[in-house]
PDB file of C-alpha atoms and ligand atoms in Angstrom:
ATOM      1  CA  MET A 272      72.438 209.554 168.784  1.00 61.00           C
ATOM      2  CA  ASN A 273      75.215 211.361 167.206  1.00 67.00           C
ATOM      3  CA  SER A 274      74.832 212.856 163.239  1.00 68.00           C
ATOM      4  CA  ILE A 275      77.455 209.413 161.644  1.00 68.00           C
ATOM      5  CA  THR A 276      74.954 206.970 163.597  1.00 68.00           C
ATOM      6  CA  LYS A 277      71.791 209.034 162.177  1.00 71.00           C
ATOM      7  CA  ASN A 278      73.307 208.885 158.357  1.00 69.00           C
ATOM      8  CA  LEU A 279      74.264 205.123 158.751  1.00 70.00           C
ATOM      9  CA  ARG A 280      70.773 204.080 160.276  1.00 77.00           C
ATOM     10  CA  SER A 281      69.025 206.224 156.937  1.00 73.00           C
ATOM     11  CA  ILE A 282      71.613 204.327 154.588  1.00 67.00           C
ATOM     12  CA  THR A 283      70.065 201.487 156.510  1.00 70.00           C
ATOM     13  CA  ALA A 284      66.725 201.856 155.758  1.00 72.00           C
ATOM     14  CA  ILE A 285      67.105 203.043 152.420  1.00 64.00           C
ATOM     15  CA  PHE A 286      68.712 199.676 150.937  1.00 62.00           C
ATOM     16  CA  THR A 287      66.504 198.053 152.999  1.00 63.00           C
ATOM     17  CA  PHE A 288      63.368 199.673 151.143  1.00 54.00           C
ATOM     18  CA  ALA A 289      65.466 199.630 147.751  1.00 57.00           C
ATOM     19  CA  ALA A 290      65.841 195.111 148.782  1.00 57.00           C
ATOM     20  CA  MET A 291      61.759 195.102 149.534  1.00 57.00           C
ATOM     21  CA  LEU A 292      60.836 196.386 146.113  1.00 49.00           C
ATOM     22  CA  LEU A 293      63.682 194.256 144.070  1.00 50.00           C
ATOM     23  CA  THR A 294      61.738 191.750 145.467  1.00 49.00           C
ATOM     24  CA  ILE A 295      58.396 192.449 145.231  1.00 48.00           C
ATOM     25  CA  SER A 296      59.130 193.224 141.230  1.00 45.00           C
ATOM     26  CA  SER A 297      60.715 189.673 141.250  1.00 44.00           C
ATOM     27  CA  GLN A 298      57.433 188.463 141.543  1.00 45.00           C
ATOM     28  CA  THR A 299      55.565 190.574 139.080  1.00 47.00           C
ATOM     29  CA  ASN A 300      55.193 187.717 137.062  1.00 52.00           C
ATOM     30  CA  ALA A 301      52.980 187.141 133.631  1.00 49.00           C
ATOM     31  CA  GLN A 302      49.652 187.374 135.574  1.00 59.00           C
ATOM     32  CA  ASP A 303      49.875 190.243 137.713  1.00 81.00           C
ATOM     33  CA  LYS A 304      49.225 191.646 133.634  1.00 94.00           C
ATOM     34  CA  PRO A 305      46.536 193.548 132.780  1.00 95.00           C
ATOM     35  CA  LYS A 306      43.267 191.147 131.778  1.00 94.00           C
ATOM     36  CA  GLY A 307      42.046 191.196 128.133  1.00 95.00           C
ATOM     37  CA  LYS A 308      39.012 193.172 127.498  1.00 95.00           C
ATOM     38  CA  PRO A 309      36.406 190.625 128.256  1.00 95.00           C
ATOM     39  CA  TRP A 310      35.295 187.720 126.311  1.00 96.00           C
ATOM     40  CA  PRO A 311      32.422 186.422 126.573  1.00 95.00           C
ATOM     41  CA  ALA A 312      31.187 182.965 124.617  1.00 96.00           C
ATOM     42  CA  PRO A 313      27.664 183.369 122.873  1.00 97.00           C
ATOM     43  CA  GLU A 314      25.004 181.370 124.348  1.00 97.00           C
ATOM     44  CA  ASN A 315      25.611 178.674 122.071  1.00 97.00           C
ATOM     45  CA  VAL A 316      28.833 177.745 122.696  1.00 97.00           C
ATOM     46  CA  VAL A 317      28.129 177.776 126.270  1.00 98.00           C
ATOM     47  CA  LYS A 318      26.011 175.249 126.068  1.00 98.00           C
ATOM     48  CA  MET A 319      27.995 173.409 123.854  1.00 98.00           C
ATOM     49  CA  LYS A 320      29.176 169.666 124.968  1.00 98.00           C
ATOM     50  CA  ASN A 321      31.963 167.343 125.131  1.00 98.00           C
ATOM     51  CA  PRO A 322      31.896 164.998 122.636  1.00 98.00           C
ATOM     52  CA  VAL A 323      34.778 163.709 123.772  1.00 98.00           C
ATOM     53  CA  LYS A 324      35.011 161.341 127.023  1.00 98.00           C
ATOM     54  CA  SER A 325      37.668 162.392 129.549  1.00 98.00           C
ATOM     55  CA  ASP A 326      39.403 159.072 129.842  1.00 98.00           C
ATOM     56  CA  ASP A 327      43.385 159.118 130.255  1.00 98.00           C
ATOM     57  CA  ALA A 328      43.204 158.513 126.225  1.00 98.00           C
ATOM     58  CA  SER A 329      42.164 162.093 125.483  1.00 98.00           C
ATOM     59  CA  ILE A 330      43.149 163.289 128.548  1.00 98.00           C
ATOM     60  CA  LYS A 331      47.068 162.000 127.535  1.00 98.00           C
ATOM     61  CA  GLU A 332      46.227 163.783 123.863  1.00 98.00           C
ATOM     62  CA  GLY A 333      45.486 166.662 125.217  1.00 98.00           C
ATOM     63  CA  LYS A 334      48.892 166.700 127.020  1.00 98.00           C
ATOM     64  CA  ASP A 335      51.014 166.205 124.589  1.00 98.00           C
ATOM     65  CA  LEU A 336      48.939 168.957 121.978  1.00 98.00           C
ATOM     66  CA  TYR A 337      49.189 171.214 124.922  1.00 98.00           C
ATOM     67  CA  ALA A 338      52.672 170.943 125.101  1.00 98.00           C
ATOM     68  CA  GLN A 339      53.061 171.418 121.730  1.00 98.00           C
ATOM     69  CA  HIS A 340      51.038 174.192 120.878  1.00 98.00           C
ATOM     70  CA  CYS A 341      49.910 176.365 123.882  1.00 98.00           C
ATOM     71  CA  LYS A 342      52.553 175.963 126.890  1.00 98.00           C
ATOM     72  CA  SER A 343      54.303 178.383 125.369  1.00 98.00           C
ATOM     73  CA  CYS A 344      52.363 180.844 126.289  1.00 98.00           C
ATOM     74  CA  HIS A 345      49.905 179.493 129.118  1.00 98.00           C
ATOM     75  CA  GLY A 346      52.552 177.710 131.153  1.00 98.00           C
ATOM     76  CA  ALA A 347      53.558 174.308 132.301  1.00 98.00           C
ATOM     77  CA  LYS A 348      50.898 174.095 135.193  1.00 97.00           C
ATOM     78  CA  GLY A 349      48.324 176.713 133.300  1.00 98.00           C
ATOM     79  CA  LEU A 350      49.796 179.383 135.205  1.00 97.00           C
ATOM     80  CA  GLY A 351      50.297 182.158 131.996  1.00 97.00           C
ATOM     81  CA  ASP A 352      53.771 182.206 132.568  1.00 97.00           C
ATOM     82  CA  GLY A 353      55.356 180.676 129.697  1.00 97.00           C
ATOM     83  CA  THR A 354      58.609 181.351 127.610  1.00 97.00           C
ATOM     84  CA  LYS A 355      56.298 183.649 125.628  1.00 97.00           C
ATOM     85  CA  ALA A 356      53.915 185.099 127.850  1.00 97.00           C
ATOM     86  CA  ALA A 357      56.922 187.597 129.060  1.00 94.00           C
ATOM     87  CA  LYS A 358      56.624 189.594 125.417  1.00 95.00           C
ATOM     88  CA  ILE A 359      52.820 189.393 125.174  1.00 97.00           C
ATOM     89  CA  ASP A 360      51.728 193.057 127.224  1.00 95.00           C
ATOM     90  CA  ILE A 361      47.794 191.126 128.159  1.00 97.00           C
ATOM     91  CA  SER A 362      47.364 188.145 130.198  1.00 97.00           C
ATOM     92  CA  CYS A 363      47.339 184.401 129.188  1.00 97.00           C
ATOM     93  CA  GLY A 364      44.996 184.619 132.055  1.00 97.00           C
ATOM     94  CA  ASP A 365      45.070 181.532 134.842  1.00 97.00           C
ATOM     95  CA  PHE A 366      43.961 177.859 133.946  1.00 98.00           C
ATOM     96  CA  SER A 367      43.654 176.831 137.087  1.00 98.00           C
ATOM     97  CA  SER A 368      41.620 179.586 138.698  1.00 97.00           C
ATOM     98  CA  ALA A 369      37.646 179.787 139.709  1.00 96.00           C
ATOM     99  CA  GLU A 370      36.736 181.882 136.938  1.00 95.00           C
ATOM    100  CA  THR A 371      38.408 179.162 133.616  1.00 96.00           C
ATOM    101  CA  ALA A 372      37.048 176.455 136.448  1.00 97.00           C
ATOM    102  CA  LYS A 373      33.711 178.183 136.315  1.00 96.00           C
ATOM    103  CA  ALA A 374      33.499 178.516 131.936  1.00 97.00           C
ATOM    104  CA  SER A 375      31.765 175.664 130.568  1.00 98.00           C
ATOM    105  CA  ASP A 376      33.230 172.964 127.842  1.00 98.00           C
ATOM    106  CA  GLY A 377      31.675 174.733 125.080  1.00 98.00           C
ATOM    107  CA  GLU A 378      33.491 178.085 126.168  1.00 98.00           C
ATOM    108  CA  LEU A 379      36.824 176.969 126.272  1.00 98.00           C
ATOM    109  CA  TYR A 380      37.018 175.015 123.430  1.00 98.00           C
ATOM    110  CA  TRP A 381      35.583 177.952 121.620  1.00 98.00           C
ATOM    111  CA  LYS A 382      38.143 180.281 122.594  1.00 98.00           C
ATOM    112  CA  THR A 383      40.865 177.796 121.440  1.00 98.00           C
ATOM    113  CA  THR A 384      38.754 177.555 117.580  1.00 98.00           C
ATOM    114  CA  ASP A 385      38.991 180.951 117.352  1.00 98.00           C
ATOM    115  CA  GLY A 386      41.578 182.291 119.395  1.00 98.00           C
ATOM    116  CA  ARG A 387      41.695 186.543 119.598  1.00 97.00           C
ATOM    117  CA  LYS A 388      44.989 188.083 118.959  1.00 96.00           C
ATOM    118  CA  PRO A 389      48.085 187.721 120.228  1.00 97.00           C
ATOM    119  CA  MET A 390      45.994 184.045 121.071  1.00 97.00           C
ATOM    120  CA  PRO A 391      46.271 182.538 117.851  1.00 98.00           C
ATOM    121  CA  SER A 392      43.214 180.479 116.302  1.00 98.00           C
ATOM    122  CA  PHE A 393      43.776 176.727 116.229  1.00 98.00           C
ATOM    123  CA  LYS A 394      40.913 176.282 114.199  1.00 98.00           C
ATOM    124  CA  GLU A 395      42.725 174.707 111.145  1.00 98.00           C
ATOM    125  CA  LYS A 396      46.103 173.573 112.720  1.00 98.00           C
ATOM    126  CA  LEU A 397      44.111 171.509 115.229  1.00 98.00           C
ATOM    127  CA  SER A 398      41.115 168.979 114.117  1.00 98.00           C
ATOM    128  CA  ASP A 399      37.286 169.471 116.742  1.00 98.00           C
ATOM    129  CA  ASN A 400      39.050 165.880 118.871  1.00 98.00           C
ATOM    130  CA  GLU A 401      42.392 167.431 118.878  1.00 98.00           C
ATOM    131  CA  ARG A 402      40.513 170.532 121.150  1.00 98.00           C
ATOM    132  CA  TRP A 403      38.218 168.998 123.062  1.00 98.00           C
ATOM    133  CA  SER A 404      41.043 166.492 124.276  1.00 98.00           C
ATOM    134  CA  ILE A 405      43.162 169.481 125.002  1.00 98.00           C
ATOM    135  CA  VAL A 406      39.454 171.109 126.901  1.00 98.00           C
ATOM    136  CA  ASN A 407      39.873 167.900 128.972  1.00 98.00           C
ATOM    137  CA  TYR A 408      43.318 167.984 129.954  1.00 98.00           C
ATOM    138  CA  MET A 409      42.794 171.586 130.228  1.00 98.00           C
ATOM    139  CA  ARG A 410      40.444 170.446 133.838  1.00 98.00           C
ATOM    140  CA  THR A 411      42.982 168.967 135.120  1.00 98.00           C
ATOM    141  CA  PHE A 412      44.864 172.219 136.044  1.00 98.00           C
ATOM    142  CA  ALA A 413      42.048 173.192 138.665  1.00 95.00           C
ATOM    143  CA  LYS A 414      43.208 173.976 142.028  1.00 84.00           C
TER     144      LYS A 414
HETATM  145  C1  HEC B 708      51.330 183.058 121.785  1.00 97.93           C
HETATM  146  C2  HEC B 708      50.535 183.093 122.963  1.00 97.93           C
HETATM  147  C3  HEC B 708      49.473 182.300 122.799  1.00 97.93           C
HETATM  148  C4  HEC B 708      49.623 180.324 122.378  1.00 97.93           C
HETATM  149  C5  HEC B 708      50.788 180.108 121.402  1.00 97.93           C
HETATM  150  C6  HEC B 708      47.874 180.380 123.691  1.00 97.93           C
HETATM  151  N1  HEC B 708      46.918 181.144 124.402  1.00 97.93           N
HETATM  152 FE1  HEC B 708      45.548 181.256 124.496  1.00 97.93          FE
HETATM  153  N2  HEC B 708      45.532 182.693 124.738  1.00 97.93           N
HETATM  154  C7  HEC B 708      46.328 183.859 124.924  1.00 97.93           C
HETATM  155  C8  HEC B 708      46.584 185.399 125.289  1.00 97.93           C
HETATM  156  C9  HEC B 708      47.302 186.198 125.814  1.00 97.93           C
HETATM  157  C10 HEC B 708      45.062 185.212 126.254  1.00 97.93           C
HETATM  158  C11 HEC B 708      44.049 186.108 126.862  1.00 97.93           C
HETATM  159  C12 HEC B 708      42.877 186.983 125.443  1.00 97.93           C
HETATM  160  C13 HEC B 708      42.449 188.365 125.592  1.00 97.93           C
HETATM  161  O1  HEC B 708      42.132 188.171 126.615  1.00 97.93           O
HETATM  162  O2  HEC B 708      42.327 188.780 124.954  1.00 97.93           O
HETATM  163  C14 HEC B 708      44.468 183.424 125.885  1.00 97.93           C
HETATM  164  C15 HEC B 708      43.825 182.503 126.291  1.00 97.93           C
HETATM  165  C16 HEC B 708      42.503 181.819 126.551  1.00 97.93           C
HETATM  166  C17 HEC B 708      41.943 181.240 126.935  1.00 97.93           C
HETATM  167  C18 HEC B 708      40.738 182.165 127.326  1.00 97.93           C
HETATM  168  C19 HEC B 708      41.201 182.178 129.075  1.00 97.93           C
HETATM  169  C20 HEC B 708      40.565 182.478 129.950  1.00 97.93           C
HETATM  170  O3  HEC B 708      40.310 182.568 130.984  1.00 97.93           O
HETATM  171  O4  HEC B 708      39.040 183.233 129.369  1.00 97.93           O
HETATM  172  C21 HEC B 708      41.448 180.143 126.362  1.00 97.93           C
HETATM  173  C22 HEC B 708      41.143 178.826 126.763  1.00 97.93           C
HETATM  174  C23 HEC B 708      42.976 180.066 125.676  1.00 97.93           C
HETATM  175  N3  HEC B 708      43.885 180.276 125.893  1.00 97.93           N
HETATM  176  C24 HEC B 708      43.241 178.003 125.416  1.00 97.93           C
HETATM  177  C25 HEC B 708      44.505 178.546 124.809  1.00 97.93           C
HETATM  178  C26 HEC B 708      44.534 177.194 124.004  1.00 97.93           C
HETATM  179  C27 HEC B 708      43.829 175.737 124.420  1.00 97.93           C
HETATM  180  C28 HEC B 708      45.904 176.756 123.201  1.00 97.93           C
HETATM  181  C29 HEC B 708      46.792 176.022 121.943  1.00 97.93           C
HETATM  182  C30 HEC B 708      45.784 175.032 122.027  1.00 97.93           C
HETATM  183  C31 HEC B 708      46.636 178.168 123.988  1.00 97.93           C
HETATM  184  N4  HEC B 708      45.790 179.307 123.590  1.00 97.93           N
HETATM  185  C32 HEC B 708      47.576 178.612 123.305  1.00 97.93           C
HETATM  186  C33 HEC B 708      47.615 183.289 124.083  1.00 97.93           C
HETATM  187  C34 HEC B 708      48.365 182.493 123.311  1.00 97.93           C
END
């Protein structure tokens, strides 16, 4: 092999490698950001019963409220890839994950109520029943 062919080969190899890196980095999204600190809910919260029946009306209400208040960060499918998520340095979580499936309704309700910076609190903005309906809607994201 002469030196020109050799050089061409190594140039091609470098370009292939660079293209691979670009592909990998373009797949990086909100979910790859570091998770926030552990956020365990108190025992009494975990045990809270959802007083709002998960019927079509509640899920529809939850969906509308989610689109208005949550989607910008948590994304249309709850994957944590909303438009605002790009500007947040920690992960917004993934509502389709096994972790969220394991969390009780009370836990999701409590986190929605209190928030934790940069996640806002919805205590004042939404009524109790509205927050429970959002929890009912969040269940539809489960894989
Ligand atoms: C400004 C962006 C933003 C908005 C708007 C927002 N969140 Fe969040 N949310 C976050 C971030 C960031 C976290 C992770 C917080 C942490 O780990 O400290 C989070 C975490 C959560 C969690 C806990 C996730 C888990 O995996 O345990 C729940 C539940 C949640 N949000 C529900 C909601 C709901 C419901 C709404 C709308 C009513 C909402 N959020 C609106 C940014 C947002």
